[in-house]
Short mmCIF file of C-alpha atoms in Angstrom, two decimals:
data_model
loop_
_atom_site.label_atom_id
_atom_site.label_comp_id
_atom_site.label_asym_id
_atom_site.label_seq_id
_atom_site.Cartn_x
_atom_site.Cartn_y
_atom_site.Cartn_z
CA MET A 224 115.04 -14.47 3.05
CA THR A 225 117.34 -15.50 5.87
CA LEU A 226 116.14 -16.72 9.25
CA THR A 227 118.54 -16.99 12.17
CA ASN A 228 117.95 -18.62 15.51
CA GLU A 229 120.68 -17.74 17.96
CA LEU A 230 119.83 -20.41 20.51
CA GLN A 231 120.21 -23.38 18.18
CA ASN A 232 122.76 -21.82 15.77
CA TYR A 233 121.15 -22.64 12.45
CA ILE A 234 120.48 -20.51 9.41
CA VAL A 235 117.71 -21.18 6.95
CA GLU A 236 118.15 -19.54 3.60
CA VAL A 237 115.30 -19.52 1.06
CA SER A 238 115.54 -18.17 -2.49
CA ASN A 239 113.12 -18.43 -5.38
CA PHE A 240 114.38 -18.73 -8.93
CA CYS A 241 113.70 -20.69 -12.06
CA ALA A 242 116.37 -23.23 -12.94
CA SER A 243 116.94 -26.67 -14.34
CA SER A 244 118.67 -29.50 -12.56
CA SER A 245 120.65 -30.23 -15.75
CA ASP A 246 123.45 -28.07 -17.15
CA GLY A 247 122.63 -29.35 -20.64
CA TRP A 248 120.06 -26.60 -21.25
CA GLN A 249 122.60 -23.87 -20.61
CA ILE A 250 125.18 -25.55 -22.83
CA ALA A 251 122.63 -26.21 -25.61
CA THR A 252 121.39 -22.61 -25.67
CA SER A 253 124.94 -21.25 -25.69
CA VAL A 254 125.97 -23.53 -28.57
CA TYR A 255 122.80 -22.59 -30.49
CA LEU A 256 123.50 -18.88 -29.98
CA LEU A 257 127.10 -19.28 -31.12
CA VAL A 258 125.92 -21.07 -34.30
CA LEU A 259 123.49 -18.21 -34.96
CA LEU A 260 126.29 -15.70 -34.43
CA LEU A 261 128.50 -17.54 -36.95
CA VAL A 262 125.69 -17.60 -39.53
CA SER A 263 124.92 -13.92 -39.02
CA THR A 264 128.64 -13.12 -39.36
CA ALA A 265 128.66 -14.89 -42.71
CA ILE A 266 125.58 -12.93 -43.81
CA ALA A 267 127.13 -9.66 -42.69
CA THR A 268 130.29 -10.30 -44.68
CA GLN A 269 128.30 -11.20 -47.80
CA ASN A 270 126.18 -8.03 -47.60
CA HIS A 271 129.00 -5.48 -47.62
CA GLY A 272 128.47 -4.53 -51.29
CA ILE A 273 124.77 -3.66 -51.11
CA ARG A 274 123.49 -0.13 -51.80
CA GLU A 275 123.69 2.17 -48.79
CA GLU A 276 119.95 2.56 -48.22
CA PHE A 277 119.58 -1.24 -47.87
CA ASN A 278 122.90 -1.93 -46.20
CA GLU A 279 122.60 -2.77 -42.51
CA THR A 280 125.94 -4.51 -42.23
CA ARG A 281 127.32 -2.02 -39.72
CA TYR A 282 124.38 -2.47 -37.34
CA LEU A 283 124.43 -6.23 -37.83
CA ALA A 284 128.14 -6.30 -37.01
CA LEU A 285 127.57 -4.26 -33.84
CA MET A 286 124.79 -6.62 -32.78
CA ILE A 287 126.98 -9.66 -33.45
CA TYR A 288 129.78 -8.14 -31.37
CA SER A 289 127.36 -7.25 -28.56
CA HIS A 290 125.76 -10.72 -28.52
CA PHE A 291 129.18 -12.35 -28.58
CA MET A 292 130.43 -10.31 -25.61
CA PHE A 293 127.30 -11.06 -23.56
CA THR A 294 127.53 -14.74 -24.50
CA ILE A 295 131.11 -14.83 -23.24
CA LEU A 296 130.04 -13.11 -20.01
CA ARG A 297 127.20 -15.61 -19.52
CA LEU A 298 129.56 -18.54 -20.18
CA ILE A 299 132.05 -17.17 -17.64
CA THR A 300 129.23 -16.77 -15.13
CA PHE A 301 128.10 -20.33 -15.85
CA LEU A 302 131.60 -21.74 -15.44
CA VAL A 303 132.26 -19.99 -12.13
CA SER A 304 128.75 -20.64 -10.79
CA ASP A 305 129.94 -23.67 -8.83
CA SER A 306 132.21 -21.47 -6.73
CA PHE A 307 129.26 -19.29 -5.62
CA SER A 308 127.57 -20.43 -2.46
CA ARG A 309 124.46 -18.41 -3.27
CA THR A 310 122.69 -19.71 -6.35
CA TYR A 311 120.35 -16.73 -6.47
CA ALA A 312 123.36 -14.48 -7.17
CA VAL A 313 124.15 -16.54 -10.28
CA SER A 314 120.51 -16.41 -11.40
CA ALA A 315 120.37 -12.66 -10.82
CA THR A 316 123.62 -12.16 -12.75
CA MET A 317 122.36 -14.25 -15.68
CA SER A 318 119.07 -12.35 -15.68
CA ILE A 319 120.82 -8.97 -15.70
CA LEU A 320 123.16 -10.07 -18.51
CA LEU A 321 120.25 -11.33 -20.64
CA SER A 322 118.26 -8.14 -20.03
CA LEU A 323 121.21 -5.90 -20.91
CA ASP A 324 121.88 -7.97 -24.03
CA ILE A 325 118.32 -7.50 -25.26
CA LEU A 326 118.19 -3.79 -24.40
CA ILE A 327 121.48 -3.06 -26.14
CA THR A 328 120.41 -5.08 -29.19
CA ILE A 329 117.17 -3.12 -29.44
CA GLY A 330 119.13 0.11 -29.06
CA ILE A 331 121.67 -0.81 -31.74
CA TYR A 332 119.04 -1.87 -34.25
CA PHE A 333 116.13 0.50 -33.70
CA LEU A 334 117.62 3.78 -32.39
CA PRO A 335 119.36 4.71 -35.68
CA LYS A 336 116.14 3.97 -37.57
CA LEU A 337 114.06 6.07 -35.18
CA ILE A 338 116.56 8.94 -35.37
CA LYS A 339 116.56 8.79 -39.18
CA ALA A 340 112.74 8.76 -39.24
CA ARG A 341 112.62 11.72 -36.84
CA MET A 342 115.06 13.67 -39.03
CA ALA A 343 112.94 12.92 -42.11
CA ILE A 344 109.83 14.17 -40.32
CA ASN A 345 111.65 17.33 -39.25
CA ASP A 346 112.96 17.91 -42.79
CA SER A 347 109.51 17.48 -44.33
CA SER A 348 107.86 19.75 -41.77
CA SER A 349 110.48 22.46 -42.33
CA ALA A 350 109.92 22.16 -46.08
CA ASN A 351 106.17 22.55 -45.53
CA ASN A 352 106.77 25.64 -43.40
CA ARG A 353 108.59 27.45 -46.21
CA GLY A 354 105.26 28.31 -47.78
CA ALA A 355 103.53 27.91 -51.08
CA SER A 356 106.42 29.46 -53.01
CA VAL A 357 108.28 26.16 -52.88
CA HIS A 358 105.27 24.37 -54.34
CA ARG A 359 104.84 27.03 -57.02
CA ARG A 360 108.49 26.70 -58.00
CA SER A 361 108.26 22.91 -58.22
CA ASP A 362 105.03 23.19 -60.27
CA GLN A 363 106.73 25.65 -62.61
CA ALA A 364 109.74 23.37 -62.91
CA SER A 365 107.59 20.33 -63.72
CA GLN A 366 105.63 22.32 -66.32
CA LEU A 367 108.88 23.49 -67.91
CA ALA A 368 110.20 19.93 -67.96
CA SER A 369 107.03 18.62 -69.62
CA ARG A 370 107.25 21.41 -72.24
CA ARG A 371 110.85 20.48 -72.97
CA GLY A 372 109.85 16.84 -73.31
CA SER A 373 107.08 17.64 -75.78
CA LEU A 374 109.45 19.88 -77.78
CA ARG A 375 111.99 17.04 -77.96
CA LYS A 376 109.32 14.64 -79.24
CA GLN A 377 108.26 17.12 -81.92
CA THR A 378 111.88 17.66 -82.97
CA ILE A 379 112.50 13.92 -83.17
CA ARG A 380 109.33 13.43 -85.21
CA SER A 381 110.29 16.18 -87.65
CA ILE A 382 113.81 14.84 -88.03
CA GLY A 383 112.54 11.28 -88.43
CA GLY A 384 109.90 12.35 -90.96
CA SER A 385 112.41 14.10 -93.22
CA ARG A 386 114.66 11.09 -93.55
CA SER A 387 114.25 8.83 -96.48
CA CYS A 388 115.10 5.17 -96.68
CA LEU A 389 117.07 3.84 -99.64
#
Protein backbone atom coordinates (compact mmCIF):
# COMPACT_ATOMS: atom_id res chain seq x y z
CA MET A 1 0.00 0.00 0.00
CA THR A 2 1.41 3.37 -0.96
CA LEU A 3 0.22 6.67 0.48
CA THR A 4 1.21 9.95 -1.13
CA ASN A 5 0.73 13.44 0.23
CA GLU A 6 1.41 16.03 -2.42
CA LEU A 7 1.61 18.99 -0.06
CA GLN A 8 4.43 17.64 2.09
CA ASN A 9 6.10 15.42 -0.57
CA TYR A 10 6.47 12.20 1.35
CA ILE A 11 5.64 8.63 0.43
CA VAL A 12 4.80 5.96 2.95
CA GLU A 13 5.18 2.44 1.69
CA VAL A 14 3.90 -0.50 3.75
CA SER A 15 4.36 -4.17 2.85
CA ASN A 16 3.67 -7.29 4.87
CA PHE A 17 5.88 -10.34 4.53
CA CYS A 18 7.56 -12.91 6.68
CA ALA A 19 11.34 -12.57 6.89
CA SER A 20 14.29 -12.89 9.19
CA SER A 21 16.72 -10.13 10.03
CA SER A 22 19.60 -12.58 9.51
CA ASP A 23 20.76 -13.95 6.16
CA GLY A 24 22.04 -17.07 7.92
CA TRP A 25 18.69 -18.85 7.61
CA GLN A 26 18.67 -18.49 3.84
CA ILE A 27 22.26 -19.66 3.57
CA ALA A 28 21.68 -22.60 5.95
CA THR A 29 18.61 -23.84 4.09
CA SER A 30 20.37 -23.54 0.73
CA VAL A 31 23.41 -25.47 1.98
CA TYR A 32 21.14 -28.13 3.51
CA LEU A 33 19.22 -28.49 0.24
CA LEU A 34 22.44 -28.80 -1.75
CA VAL A 35 23.67 -31.55 0.61
CA LEU A 36 20.37 -33.39 0.12
CA LEU A 37 20.71 -33.02 -3.64
CA LEU A 38 24.23 -34.50 -3.53
CA VAL A 39 23.04 -37.46 -1.44
CA SER A 40 20.07 -38.09 -3.72
CA THR A 41 22.39 -37.92 -6.74
CA ALA A 42 24.55 -40.62 -5.18
CA ILE A 43 21.45 -42.76 -4.52
CA ALA A 44 20.23 -42.27 -8.08
CA THR A 45 23.55 -43.38 -9.54
CA GLN A 46 23.63 -46.48 -7.31
CA ASN A 47 20.10 -47.52 -8.30
CA HIS A 48 20.59 -47.68 -12.06
CA GLY A 49 20.78 -51.50 -12.14
CA ILE A 50 17.50 -52.25 -10.37
CA ARG A 51 14.64 -54.08 -12.10
CA GLU A 52 12.43 -51.80 -14.19
CA GLU A 53 9.30 -52.06 -12.05
CA PHE A 54 11.23 -50.81 -9.00
CA ASN A 55 13.55 -48.41 -10.80
CA GLU A 56 12.68 -44.76 -10.26
CA THR A 57 16.08 -43.41 -11.18
CA ARG A 58 14.77 -41.43 -14.15
CA TYR A 59 12.16 -39.62 -12.05
CA LEU A 60 14.65 -39.08 -9.23
CA ALA A 61 17.14 -37.59 -11.69
CA LEU A 62 14.48 -35.23 -13.08
CA MET A 63 13.56 -34.13 -9.57
CA ILE A 64 17.22 -33.55 -8.69
CA TYR A 65 17.67 -31.46 -11.83
CA SER A 66 14.49 -29.49 -11.11
CA HIS A 67 15.43 -28.83 -7.47
CA PHE A 68 18.93 -27.82 -8.50
CA MET A 69 17.66 -25.31 -11.07
CA PHE A 70 15.20 -23.76 -8.61
CA THR A 71 17.91 -23.64 -5.93
CA ILE A 72 20.17 -21.75 -8.33
CA LEU A 73 17.32 -19.35 -9.16
CA ARG A 74 16.63 -18.76 -5.45
CA LEU A 75 20.34 -18.17 -4.77
CA ILE A 76 20.52 -15.66 -7.63
CA THR A 77 17.44 -13.92 -6.26
CA PHE A 78 19.01 -13.88 -2.80
CA LEU A 79 22.29 -12.46 -4.09
CA VAL A 80 20.66 -9.66 -6.07
CA SER A 81 18.08 -8.89 -3.38
CA ASP A 82 20.18 -6.01 -2.05
CA SER A 83 19.83 -4.18 -5.35
CA PHE A 84 16.01 -4.26 -5.12
CA SER A 85 14.48 -1.28 -3.39
CA ARG A 86 11.24 -3.17 -2.79
CA THR A 87 11.71 -6.07 -0.41
CA TYR A 88 8.23 -7.41 -1.09
CA ALA A 89 9.26 -8.10 -4.70
CA VAL A 90 12.08 -10.35 -3.45
CA SER A 91 9.70 -12.13 -1.06
CA ALA A 92 7.13 -12.60 -3.81
CA THR A 93 9.79 -13.94 -6.18
CA MET A 94 11.07 -16.40 -3.57
CA SER A 95 7.52 -17.51 -2.81
CA ILE A 96 6.74 -18.09 -6.49
CA LEU A 97 9.99 -20.02 -7.00
CA LEU A 98 9.32 -22.25 -3.98
CA SER A 99 5.73 -22.89 -5.09
CA LEU A 100 6.79 -23.76 -8.64
CA ASP A 101 9.52 -26.04 -7.31
CA ILE A 102 7.02 -28.00 -5.21
CA LEU A 103 4.40 -28.18 -7.96
CA ILE A 104 6.90 -29.40 -10.54
CA THR A 105 8.31 -31.97 -8.10
CA ILE A 106 4.83 -33.33 -7.41
CA GLY A 107 4.17 -33.45 -11.14
CA ILE A 108 7.42 -35.26 -11.92
CA TYR A 109 6.94 -37.85 -9.21
CA PHE A 110 3.21 -38.50 -9.11
CA LEU A 111 1.88 -37.85 -12.63
CA PRO A 112 3.61 -40.88 -14.23
CA LYS A 113 2.31 -43.08 -11.41
CA LEU A 114 -1.23 -41.76 -11.79
CA ILE A 115 -1.10 -42.23 -15.56
CA LYS A 116 0.19 -45.79 -15.16
CA ALA A 117 -2.55 -46.55 -12.62
CA ARG A 118 -5.20 -45.09 -14.94
CA MET A 119 -3.93 -47.21 -17.83
CA ALA A 120 -4.04 -50.33 -15.63
CA ILE A 121 -7.63 -49.55 -14.66
CA ASN A 122 -8.57 -49.02 -18.31
CA ASP A 123 -6.86 -52.28 -19.33
CA SER A 124 -8.62 -54.27 -16.62
CA SER A 125 -12.01 -52.76 -17.42
CA SER A 126 -11.58 -53.51 -21.13
CA ALA A 127 -10.63 -57.09 -20.24
CA ASN A 128 -13.77 -57.38 -18.11
CA ASN A 129 -15.89 -56.05 -20.97
CA ARG A 130 -14.78 -58.85 -23.31
CA GLY A 131 -17.23 -61.18 -21.64
CA ALA A 132 -17.21 -64.53 -19.95
CA SER A 133 -15.45 -66.22 -22.86
CA VAL A 134 -12.12 -64.88 -21.64
CA HIS A 135 -12.76 -66.36 -18.20
CA ARG A 136 -13.86 -69.67 -19.70
CA ARG A 137 -10.69 -69.83 -21.78
CA SER A 138 -8.48 -69.09 -18.78
CA ASP A 139 -10.35 -71.70 -16.71
CA GLN A 140 -9.88 -74.25 -19.48
CA ALA A 141 -6.20 -73.36 -19.75
CA SER A 142 -5.67 -73.73 -16.00
CA GLN A 143 -7.48 -77.09 -15.99
CA LEU A 144 -5.33 -78.29 -18.88
CA ALA A 145 -2.18 -77.15 -17.09
CA SER A 146 -3.17 -78.97 -13.90
CA ARG A 147 -3.89 -82.14 -15.92
CA ARG A 148 -0.47 -81.91 -17.55
CA GLY A 149 1.13 -81.46 -14.14
CA SER A 150 -0.60 -84.53 -12.72
CA LEU A 151 0.39 -86.57 -15.81
CA ARG A 152 4.02 -85.51 -15.35
CA LYS A 153 3.95 -86.59 -11.70
CA GLN A 154 2.50 -89.98 -12.65
CA THR A 155 5.14 -90.44 -15.36
CA ILE A 156 7.94 -89.53 -12.96
CA ARG A 157 6.57 -91.93 -10.34
CA SER A 158 6.36 -94.77 -12.84
CA ILE A 159 9.85 -94.12 -14.13
CA GLY A 160 11.22 -93.80 -10.61
CA GLY A 161 9.44 -96.98 -9.47
CA SER A 162 10.92 -99.10 -12.26
CA ARG A 163 14.49 -98.20 -11.48
CA SER A 164 16.50 -100.46 -9.28
CA CYS A 165 19.41 -99.52 -7.10
CA LEU A 166 22.59 -101.60 -7.18
